[in-house]
Short mmCIF file of C-alpha atoms and ligand atoms in Angstrom, two decimals:
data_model
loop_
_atom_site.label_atom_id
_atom_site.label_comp_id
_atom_site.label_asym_id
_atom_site.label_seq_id
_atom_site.Cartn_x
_atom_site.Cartn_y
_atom_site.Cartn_z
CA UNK A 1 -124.03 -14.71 130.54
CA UNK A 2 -120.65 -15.12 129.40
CA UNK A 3 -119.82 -16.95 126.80
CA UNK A 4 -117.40 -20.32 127.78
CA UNK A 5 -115.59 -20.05 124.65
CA UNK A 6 -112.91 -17.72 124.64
CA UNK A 7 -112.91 -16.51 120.92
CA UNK A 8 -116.49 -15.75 121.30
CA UNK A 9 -115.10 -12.60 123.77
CA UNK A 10 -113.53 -8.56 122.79
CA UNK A 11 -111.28 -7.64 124.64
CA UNK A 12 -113.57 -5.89 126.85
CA UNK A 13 -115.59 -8.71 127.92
CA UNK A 14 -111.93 -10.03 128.24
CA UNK A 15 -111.57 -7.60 131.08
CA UNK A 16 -114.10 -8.54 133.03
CA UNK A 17 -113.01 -12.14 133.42
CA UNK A 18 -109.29 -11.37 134.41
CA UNK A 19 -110.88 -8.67 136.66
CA UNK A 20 -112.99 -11.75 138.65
CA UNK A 21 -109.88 -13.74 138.80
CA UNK A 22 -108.20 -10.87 140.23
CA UNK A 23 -105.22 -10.61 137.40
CA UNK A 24 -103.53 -7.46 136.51
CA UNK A 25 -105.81 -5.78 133.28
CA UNK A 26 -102.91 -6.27 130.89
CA UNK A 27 -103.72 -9.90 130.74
CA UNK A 28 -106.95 -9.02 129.05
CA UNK A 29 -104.64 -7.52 126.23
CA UNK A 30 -102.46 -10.45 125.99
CA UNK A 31 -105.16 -12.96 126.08
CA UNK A 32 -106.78 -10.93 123.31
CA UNK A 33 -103.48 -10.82 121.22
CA UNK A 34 -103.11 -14.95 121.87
CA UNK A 35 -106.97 -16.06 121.17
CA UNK A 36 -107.75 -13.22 118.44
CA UNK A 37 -104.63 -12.75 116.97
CA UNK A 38 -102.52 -15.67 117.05
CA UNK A 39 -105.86 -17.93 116.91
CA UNK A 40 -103.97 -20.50 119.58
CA UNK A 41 -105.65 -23.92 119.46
CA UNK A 42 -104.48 -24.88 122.78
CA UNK A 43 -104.06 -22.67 126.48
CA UNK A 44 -100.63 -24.64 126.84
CA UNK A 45 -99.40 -22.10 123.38
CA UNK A 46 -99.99 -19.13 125.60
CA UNK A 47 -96.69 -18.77 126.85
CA UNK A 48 -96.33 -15.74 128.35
CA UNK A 49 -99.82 -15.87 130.29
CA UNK A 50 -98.54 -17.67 133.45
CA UNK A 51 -99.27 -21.48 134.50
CA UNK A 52 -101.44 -20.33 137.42
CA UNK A 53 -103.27 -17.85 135.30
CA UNK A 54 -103.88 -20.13 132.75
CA UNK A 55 -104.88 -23.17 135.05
CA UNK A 56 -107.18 -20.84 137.12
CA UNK A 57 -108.26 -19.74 133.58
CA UNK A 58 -109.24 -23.32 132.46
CA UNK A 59 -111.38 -24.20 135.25
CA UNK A 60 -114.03 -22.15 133.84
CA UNK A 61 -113.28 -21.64 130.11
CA UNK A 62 -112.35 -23.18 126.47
CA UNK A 63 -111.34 -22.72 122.92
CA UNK A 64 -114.35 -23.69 121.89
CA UNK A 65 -113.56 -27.18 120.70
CA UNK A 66 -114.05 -26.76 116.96
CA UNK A 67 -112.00 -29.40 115.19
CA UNK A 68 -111.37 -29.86 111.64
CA UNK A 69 -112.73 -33.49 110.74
CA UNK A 70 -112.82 -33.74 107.44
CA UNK A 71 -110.53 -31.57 104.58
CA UNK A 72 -111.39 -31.99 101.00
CA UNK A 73 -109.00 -30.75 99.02
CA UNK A 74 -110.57 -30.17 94.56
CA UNK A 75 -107.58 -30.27 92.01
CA UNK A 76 -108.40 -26.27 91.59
CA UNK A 77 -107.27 -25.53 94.60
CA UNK A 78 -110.16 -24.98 96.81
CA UNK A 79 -110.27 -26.76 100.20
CA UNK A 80 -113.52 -27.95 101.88
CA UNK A 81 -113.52 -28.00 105.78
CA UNK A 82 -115.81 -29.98 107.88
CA UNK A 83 -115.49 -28.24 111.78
CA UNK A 84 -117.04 -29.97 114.86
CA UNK A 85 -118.54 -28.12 117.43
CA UNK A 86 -118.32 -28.72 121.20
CA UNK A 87 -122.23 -30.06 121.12
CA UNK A 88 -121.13 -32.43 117.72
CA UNK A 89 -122.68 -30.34 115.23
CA UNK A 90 -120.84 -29.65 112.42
CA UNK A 91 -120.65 -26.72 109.94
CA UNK A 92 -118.36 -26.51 106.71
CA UNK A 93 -115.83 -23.75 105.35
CA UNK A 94 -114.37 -23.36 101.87
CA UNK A 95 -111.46 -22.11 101.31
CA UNK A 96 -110.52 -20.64 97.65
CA UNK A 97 -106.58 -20.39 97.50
CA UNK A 98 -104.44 -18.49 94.61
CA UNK A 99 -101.42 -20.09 93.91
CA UNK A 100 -98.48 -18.66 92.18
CA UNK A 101 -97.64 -15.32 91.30
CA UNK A 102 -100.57 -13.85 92.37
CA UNK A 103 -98.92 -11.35 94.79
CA UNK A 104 -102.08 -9.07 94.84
CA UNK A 105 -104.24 -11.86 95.64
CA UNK A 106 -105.43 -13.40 98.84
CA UNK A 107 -106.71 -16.81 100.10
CA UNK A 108 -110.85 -16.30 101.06
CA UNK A 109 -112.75 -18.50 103.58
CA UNK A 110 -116.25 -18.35 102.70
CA UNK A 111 -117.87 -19.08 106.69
CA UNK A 112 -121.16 -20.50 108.08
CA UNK A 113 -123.36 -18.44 110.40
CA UNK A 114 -125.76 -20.64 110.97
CA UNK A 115 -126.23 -24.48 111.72
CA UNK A 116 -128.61 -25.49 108.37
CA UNK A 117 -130.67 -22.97 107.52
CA UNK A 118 -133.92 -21.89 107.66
CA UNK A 119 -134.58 -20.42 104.53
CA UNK A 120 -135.30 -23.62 102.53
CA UNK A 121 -134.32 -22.57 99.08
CA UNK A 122 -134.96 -25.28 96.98
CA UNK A 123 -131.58 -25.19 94.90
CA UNK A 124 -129.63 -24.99 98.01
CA UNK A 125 -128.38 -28.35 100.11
CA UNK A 126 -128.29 -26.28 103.78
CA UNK A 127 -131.74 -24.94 102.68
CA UNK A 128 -132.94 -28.89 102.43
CA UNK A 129 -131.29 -29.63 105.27
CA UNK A 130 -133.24 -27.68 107.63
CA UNK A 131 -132.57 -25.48 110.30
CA UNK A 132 -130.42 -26.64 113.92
CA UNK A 133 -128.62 -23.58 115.50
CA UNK A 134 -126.96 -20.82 115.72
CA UNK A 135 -123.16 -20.48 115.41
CA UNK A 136 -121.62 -18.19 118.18
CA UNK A 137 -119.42 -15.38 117.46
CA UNK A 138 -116.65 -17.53 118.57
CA UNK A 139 -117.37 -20.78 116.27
CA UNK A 140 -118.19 -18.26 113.45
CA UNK A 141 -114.31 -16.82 114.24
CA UNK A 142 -113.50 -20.65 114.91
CA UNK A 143 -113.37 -21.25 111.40
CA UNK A 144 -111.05 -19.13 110.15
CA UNK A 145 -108.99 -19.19 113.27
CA UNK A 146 -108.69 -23.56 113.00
CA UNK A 147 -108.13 -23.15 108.75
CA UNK A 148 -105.03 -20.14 109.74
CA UNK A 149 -103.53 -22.11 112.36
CA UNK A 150 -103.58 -25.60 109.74
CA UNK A 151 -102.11 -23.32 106.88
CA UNK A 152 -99.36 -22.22 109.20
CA UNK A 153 -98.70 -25.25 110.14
CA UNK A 154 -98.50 -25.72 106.09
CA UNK A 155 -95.91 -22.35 105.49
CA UNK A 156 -99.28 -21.46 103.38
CA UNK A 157 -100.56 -17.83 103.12
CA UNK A 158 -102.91 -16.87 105.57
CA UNK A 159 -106.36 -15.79 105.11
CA UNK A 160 -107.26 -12.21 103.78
CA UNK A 161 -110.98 -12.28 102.78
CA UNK A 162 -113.85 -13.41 104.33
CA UNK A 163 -117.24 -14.11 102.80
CA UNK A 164 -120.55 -15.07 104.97
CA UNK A 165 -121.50 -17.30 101.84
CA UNK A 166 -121.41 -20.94 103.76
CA UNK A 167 -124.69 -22.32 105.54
CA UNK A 168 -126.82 -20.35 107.20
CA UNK A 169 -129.01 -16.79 106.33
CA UNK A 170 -126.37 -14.30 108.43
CA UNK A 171 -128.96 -11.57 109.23
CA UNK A 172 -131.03 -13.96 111.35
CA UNK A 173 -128.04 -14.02 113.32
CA UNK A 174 -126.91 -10.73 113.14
CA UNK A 175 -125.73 -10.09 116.80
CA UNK A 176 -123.24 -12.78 116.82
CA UNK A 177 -122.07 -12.65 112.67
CA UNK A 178 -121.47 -8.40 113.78
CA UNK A 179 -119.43 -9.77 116.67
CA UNK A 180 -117.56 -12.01 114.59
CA UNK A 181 -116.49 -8.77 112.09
CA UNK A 182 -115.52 -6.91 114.51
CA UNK A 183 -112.99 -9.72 115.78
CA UNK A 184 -112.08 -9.97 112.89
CA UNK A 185 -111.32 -6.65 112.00
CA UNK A 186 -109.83 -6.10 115.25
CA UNK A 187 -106.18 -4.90 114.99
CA UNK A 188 -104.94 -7.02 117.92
CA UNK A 189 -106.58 -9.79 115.97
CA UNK A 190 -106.53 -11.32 112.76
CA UNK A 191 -106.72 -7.37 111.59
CA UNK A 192 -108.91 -8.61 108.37
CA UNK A 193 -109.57 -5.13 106.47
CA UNK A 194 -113.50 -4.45 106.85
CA UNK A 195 -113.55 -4.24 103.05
CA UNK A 196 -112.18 -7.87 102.40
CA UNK A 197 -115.31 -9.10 104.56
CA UNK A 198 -118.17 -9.56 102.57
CA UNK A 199 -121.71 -10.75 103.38
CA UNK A 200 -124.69 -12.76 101.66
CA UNK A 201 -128.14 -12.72 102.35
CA UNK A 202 -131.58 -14.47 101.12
CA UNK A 203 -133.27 -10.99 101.12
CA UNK A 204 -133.87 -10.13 105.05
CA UNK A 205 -134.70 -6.66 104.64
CA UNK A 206 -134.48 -5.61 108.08
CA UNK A 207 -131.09 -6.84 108.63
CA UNK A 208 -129.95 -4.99 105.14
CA UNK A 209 -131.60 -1.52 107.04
CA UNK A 210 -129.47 -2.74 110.45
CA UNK A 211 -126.45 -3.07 108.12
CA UNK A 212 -126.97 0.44 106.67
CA UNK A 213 -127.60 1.94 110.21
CA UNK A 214 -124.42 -0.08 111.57
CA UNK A 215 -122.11 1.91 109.26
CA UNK A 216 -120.31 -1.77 109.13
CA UNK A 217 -118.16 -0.86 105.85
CA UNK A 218 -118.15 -4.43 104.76
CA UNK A 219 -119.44 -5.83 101.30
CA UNK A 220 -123.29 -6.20 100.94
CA UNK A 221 -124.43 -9.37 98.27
CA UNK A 222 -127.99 -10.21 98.12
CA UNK A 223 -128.95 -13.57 96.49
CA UNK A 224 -131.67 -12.25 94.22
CA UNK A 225 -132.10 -15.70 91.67
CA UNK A 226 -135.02 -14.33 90.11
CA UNK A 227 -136.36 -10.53 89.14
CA UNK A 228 -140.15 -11.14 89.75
CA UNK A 229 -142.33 -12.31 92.72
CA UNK A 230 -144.10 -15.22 91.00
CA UNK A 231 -140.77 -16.92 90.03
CA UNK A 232 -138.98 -16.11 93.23
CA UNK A 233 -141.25 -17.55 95.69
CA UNK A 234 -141.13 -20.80 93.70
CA UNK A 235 -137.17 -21.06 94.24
CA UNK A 236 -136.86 -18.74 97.83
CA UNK A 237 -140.01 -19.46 99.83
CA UNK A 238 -138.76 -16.27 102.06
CA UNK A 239 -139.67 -14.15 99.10
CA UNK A 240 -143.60 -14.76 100.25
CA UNK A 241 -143.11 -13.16 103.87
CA UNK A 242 -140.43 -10.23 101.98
CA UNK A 243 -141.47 -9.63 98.20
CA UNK A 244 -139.29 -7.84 96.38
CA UNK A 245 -140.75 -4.74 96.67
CA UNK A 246 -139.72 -4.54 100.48
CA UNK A 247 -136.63 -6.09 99.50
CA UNK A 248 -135.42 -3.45 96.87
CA UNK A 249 -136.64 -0.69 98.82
CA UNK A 250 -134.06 -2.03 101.46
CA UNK A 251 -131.83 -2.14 98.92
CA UNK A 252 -131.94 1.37 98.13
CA UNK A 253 -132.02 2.60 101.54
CA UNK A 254 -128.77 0.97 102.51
CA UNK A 255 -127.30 2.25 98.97
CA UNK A 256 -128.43 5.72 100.15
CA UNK A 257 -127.17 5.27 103.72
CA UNK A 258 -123.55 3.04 103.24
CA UNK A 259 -122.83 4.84 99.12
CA UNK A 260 -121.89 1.38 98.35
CA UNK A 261 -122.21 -0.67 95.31
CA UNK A 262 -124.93 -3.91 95.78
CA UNK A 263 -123.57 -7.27 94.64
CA UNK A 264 -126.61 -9.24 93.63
CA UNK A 265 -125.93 -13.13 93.34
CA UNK A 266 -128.11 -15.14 90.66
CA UNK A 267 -127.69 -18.65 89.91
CA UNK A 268 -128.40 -19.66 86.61
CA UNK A 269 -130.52 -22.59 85.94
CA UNK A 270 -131.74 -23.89 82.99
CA UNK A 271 -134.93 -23.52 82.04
CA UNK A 272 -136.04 -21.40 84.99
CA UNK A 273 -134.73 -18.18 85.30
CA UNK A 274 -132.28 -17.90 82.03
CA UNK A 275 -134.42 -16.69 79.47
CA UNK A 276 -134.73 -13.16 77.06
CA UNK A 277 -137.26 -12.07 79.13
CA UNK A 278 -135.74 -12.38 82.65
CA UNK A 279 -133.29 -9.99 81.25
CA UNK A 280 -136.02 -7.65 80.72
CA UNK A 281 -137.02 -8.50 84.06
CA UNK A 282 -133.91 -7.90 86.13
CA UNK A 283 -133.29 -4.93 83.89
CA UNK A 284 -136.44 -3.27 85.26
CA UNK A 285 -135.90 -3.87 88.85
CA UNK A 286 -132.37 -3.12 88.88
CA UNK A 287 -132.27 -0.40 86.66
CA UNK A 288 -132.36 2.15 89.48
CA UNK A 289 -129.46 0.92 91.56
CA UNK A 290 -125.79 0.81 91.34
CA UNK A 291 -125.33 -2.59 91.25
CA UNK A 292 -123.20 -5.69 90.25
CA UNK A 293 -124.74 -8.80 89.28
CA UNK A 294 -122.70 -12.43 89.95
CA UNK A 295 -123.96 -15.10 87.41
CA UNK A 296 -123.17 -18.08 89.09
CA UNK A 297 -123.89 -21.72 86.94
CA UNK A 298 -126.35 -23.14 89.81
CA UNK A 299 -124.20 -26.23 91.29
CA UNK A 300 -126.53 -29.03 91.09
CA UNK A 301 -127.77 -30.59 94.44
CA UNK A 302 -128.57 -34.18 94.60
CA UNK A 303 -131.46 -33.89 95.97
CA UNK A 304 -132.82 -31.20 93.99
CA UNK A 305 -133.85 -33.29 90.08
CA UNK A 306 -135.08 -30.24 88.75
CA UNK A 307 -132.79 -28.05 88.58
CA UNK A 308 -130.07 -27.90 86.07
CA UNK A 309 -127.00 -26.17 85.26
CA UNK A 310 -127.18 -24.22 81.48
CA UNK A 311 -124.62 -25.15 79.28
CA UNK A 312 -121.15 -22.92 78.74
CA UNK A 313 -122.45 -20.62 76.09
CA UNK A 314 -126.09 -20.35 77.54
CA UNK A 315 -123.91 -18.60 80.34
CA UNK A 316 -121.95 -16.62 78.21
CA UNK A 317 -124.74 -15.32 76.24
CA UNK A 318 -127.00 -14.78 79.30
CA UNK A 319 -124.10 -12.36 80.42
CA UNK A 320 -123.57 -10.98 77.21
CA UNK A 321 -127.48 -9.96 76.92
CA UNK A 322 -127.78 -8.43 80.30
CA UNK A 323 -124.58 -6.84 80.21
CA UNK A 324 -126.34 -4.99 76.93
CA UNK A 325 -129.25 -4.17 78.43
CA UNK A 326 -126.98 -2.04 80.12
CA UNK A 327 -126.40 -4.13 84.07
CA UNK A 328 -123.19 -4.92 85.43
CA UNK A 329 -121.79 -8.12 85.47
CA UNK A 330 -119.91 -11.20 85.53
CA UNK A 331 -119.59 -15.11 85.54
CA UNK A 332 -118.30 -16.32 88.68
CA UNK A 333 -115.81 -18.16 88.56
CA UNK A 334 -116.66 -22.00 89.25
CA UNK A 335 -114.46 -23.77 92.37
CA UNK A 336 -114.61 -26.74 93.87
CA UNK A 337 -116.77 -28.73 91.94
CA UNK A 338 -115.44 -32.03 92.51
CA UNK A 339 -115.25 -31.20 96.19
CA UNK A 340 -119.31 -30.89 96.88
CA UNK A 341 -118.12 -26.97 96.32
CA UNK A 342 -121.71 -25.89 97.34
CA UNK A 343 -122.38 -25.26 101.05
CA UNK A 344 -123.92 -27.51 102.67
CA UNK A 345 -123.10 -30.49 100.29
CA UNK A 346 -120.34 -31.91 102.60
CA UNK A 347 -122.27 -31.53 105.88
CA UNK A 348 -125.22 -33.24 103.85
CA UNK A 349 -123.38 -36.28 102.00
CA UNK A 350 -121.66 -37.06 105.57
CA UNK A 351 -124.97 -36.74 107.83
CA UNK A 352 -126.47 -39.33 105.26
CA UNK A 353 -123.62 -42.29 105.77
CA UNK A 354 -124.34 -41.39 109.96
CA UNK A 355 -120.98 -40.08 109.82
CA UNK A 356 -122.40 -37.71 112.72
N1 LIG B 401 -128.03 -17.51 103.18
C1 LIG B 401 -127.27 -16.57 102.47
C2 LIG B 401 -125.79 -16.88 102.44
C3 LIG B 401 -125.39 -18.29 102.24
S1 LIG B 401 -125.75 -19.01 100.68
C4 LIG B 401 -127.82 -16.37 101.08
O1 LIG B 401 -128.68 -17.13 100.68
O2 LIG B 401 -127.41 -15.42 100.43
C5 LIG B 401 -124.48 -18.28 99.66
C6 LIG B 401 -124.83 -18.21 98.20
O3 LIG B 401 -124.82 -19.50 97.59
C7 LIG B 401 -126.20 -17.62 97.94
O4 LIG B 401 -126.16 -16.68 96.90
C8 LIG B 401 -126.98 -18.84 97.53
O5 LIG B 401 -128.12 -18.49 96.82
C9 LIG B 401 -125.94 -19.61 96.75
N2 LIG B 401 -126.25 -21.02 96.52
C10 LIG B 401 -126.85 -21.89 97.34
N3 LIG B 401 -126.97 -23.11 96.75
C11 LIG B 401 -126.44 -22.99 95.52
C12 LIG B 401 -126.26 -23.86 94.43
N4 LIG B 401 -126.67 -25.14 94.49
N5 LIG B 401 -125.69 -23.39 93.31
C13 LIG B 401 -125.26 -22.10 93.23
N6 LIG B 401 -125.38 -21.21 94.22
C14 LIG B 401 -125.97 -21.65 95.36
FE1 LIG B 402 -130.34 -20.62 103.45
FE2 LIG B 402 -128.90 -19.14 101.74
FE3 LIG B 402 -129.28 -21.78 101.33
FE4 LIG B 402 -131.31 -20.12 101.02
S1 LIG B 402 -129.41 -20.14 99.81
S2 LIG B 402 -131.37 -22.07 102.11
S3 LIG B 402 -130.92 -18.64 102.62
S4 LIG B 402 -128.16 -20.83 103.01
#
């Protein structure tokens, strides 16, 4: 079935509808250019489309309803979003903005795919939070469509990047997060360059082989955390049903397949996984694969008392080692702290008040 909400629909599925209400096929193309490209909040901003058209249109379908309720805004710059959905769900969005003279530079929304998640990683406040829905292709596009059409309201740059790094695991909704790319990439829509998209996942292997066999040029990041079995299943439970065995050899296949460079994400916390030897460790797994790694300073979770963040130089110098041990890689950059900056902190703080 069709999906209600406009922005979950290409242009072709576009077709079809103006083809039941008997309208000429080019209104497929403008509708396209108004939902996709000029991310219209409201069927009253699509001015050329026709009152009848558009009131025969309504009768049957929306914009999806997404709403921005809540907009954090941390003194570095980065925004948090909380968006409604039509059933009263909400998801959150981050967005990281460069300010100044940073003409090479663009803003990046880091999206949601998923309702909660699944996954239940114990460092991570969407993994505690447990698992409610999918997003649809058009509330995964409904995020960066509501944040563009704000900022222009704002005479603020629009968005250029976009990373699947919010709540949810993206390959356990693959159908609809592809869907969303290729809106996005679409040239009659927001015409994002499939290199500035970028996607994170927990370690589903299958969906890294789907990825490879898609031919989907986008960014591949896999949130690795720890380089052996033992200590990953204590952190990412999903590392019992996909060791890392599976996992790498997924790894390689895609690298094979797509010729890309792997990011792979590790959050550093103290104590757990920040050690000399889990240098050696991530040494010997990674040592076959063209890779980057992102050391990210775990952002504590309320709810989570035992994990910690290291201090400044334990960062440094955990960076330092593994970079001589011969791996790419780098500190990422910290945003948003003072802003919950860690998906599904917002979501989680508001829930607990009965804010929704
Ligand atoms: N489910 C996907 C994508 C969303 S999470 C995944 O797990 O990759 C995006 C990134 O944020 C992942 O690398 C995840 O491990 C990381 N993350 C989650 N909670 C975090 C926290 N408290 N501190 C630092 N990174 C965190
Ligand atoms: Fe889910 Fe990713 Fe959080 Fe793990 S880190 S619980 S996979 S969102």
């Amino acid at each position: 079935m069709i999906d209600s909400n406009l922005r979950s629909l290409n242009e072709e599925e576009m077709a079809h509808v103006v083809k039941e209400m008997k309208a000429p096929r080019f209104r497929a193309k403008q509708l396209f250019e108004w939902v996709h490209g000029k991310n219209v909040t409201e069927f009253a901003e699509m001015s050329n489309l026709g009152k009848n058209f558009l009131a025969d249109l309504s009768k049957n379908y929306d914009l999806g309803h997404n709403k921005i309720i809540k907009r954090q805004v941390s003194a570095d710059g980065t925004e948090k979003y909380l968006l409604e959905l039509s059933d009263g769900e909400a998801v959150e969005c981050v967005l990281m903005r460069y300010r100044g003279d940073f003409s090479k530079k663009r803003n990046t929304i880091c999206v949601s795919s998923q309702v909660g998640c699944a996954m239940g990683c114990t460092f991570c406040a969407t993994g505690q939070s447990g698992f409610v829905r999918n997003l649809s292709a058009g509330e995964i596009v409904g995020q960066i469509y509501e944040v563009n059409h704000l900022l222009a309201t704002e005479g603020a740059e629009s968005i250029g990047n976009v990373v699947f790094m919010g709540m949810g695991e993206p390959f356990l909704n693959w159908d609809n997060v592809y869907k969303a790319i290729k809106l996005l990439n679409d040239k009659n829509g927001q015409n994002i360059g499939i290199r500035r998209i970028s996607l994170s996942t927990c370690g589903i292997a299958e969906g890294i082989r789907k990825l490879a066999d898609s031919g989907l040029d986008i960014t591949l990041a896999v949130s690795l955390h720890a380089a052996t079995d033992s200590e990953r299943s204590k952190i990412m439970p999903i590392n019992e049903r996909i060791p890392l065995g599976e996992l790498m050899a997924a790894c390689s296949y895609y690298q094979k397949k797509a010729k890309k460079r792997i990011t792979f994400e590790y959050a550093l916390m103290a104590g757990k996984n920040d050690s000399a030897g889990n240098i050696m460790e991530l040494k010997n797994l990674l040592k076959e694969l063209d890779c980057h790694v992102n050391i990210i300073p775990v952002n504590p979770v309320a709810d989570t008392k035992s994990i910690f963040r290291p201090e400044k130089k334990a960062v440094s110098d955990f960076a330092k080692a593994l970079k001589k041990a011969g791996i790419n890689c780098s500190v990422r950059e910290e945003k948003g702290l003072d802003i919950d900056g860690a998906c599904g902190q917002l979501r989680g703080k508001i829930a607990k008040k009965g804010l929704f």
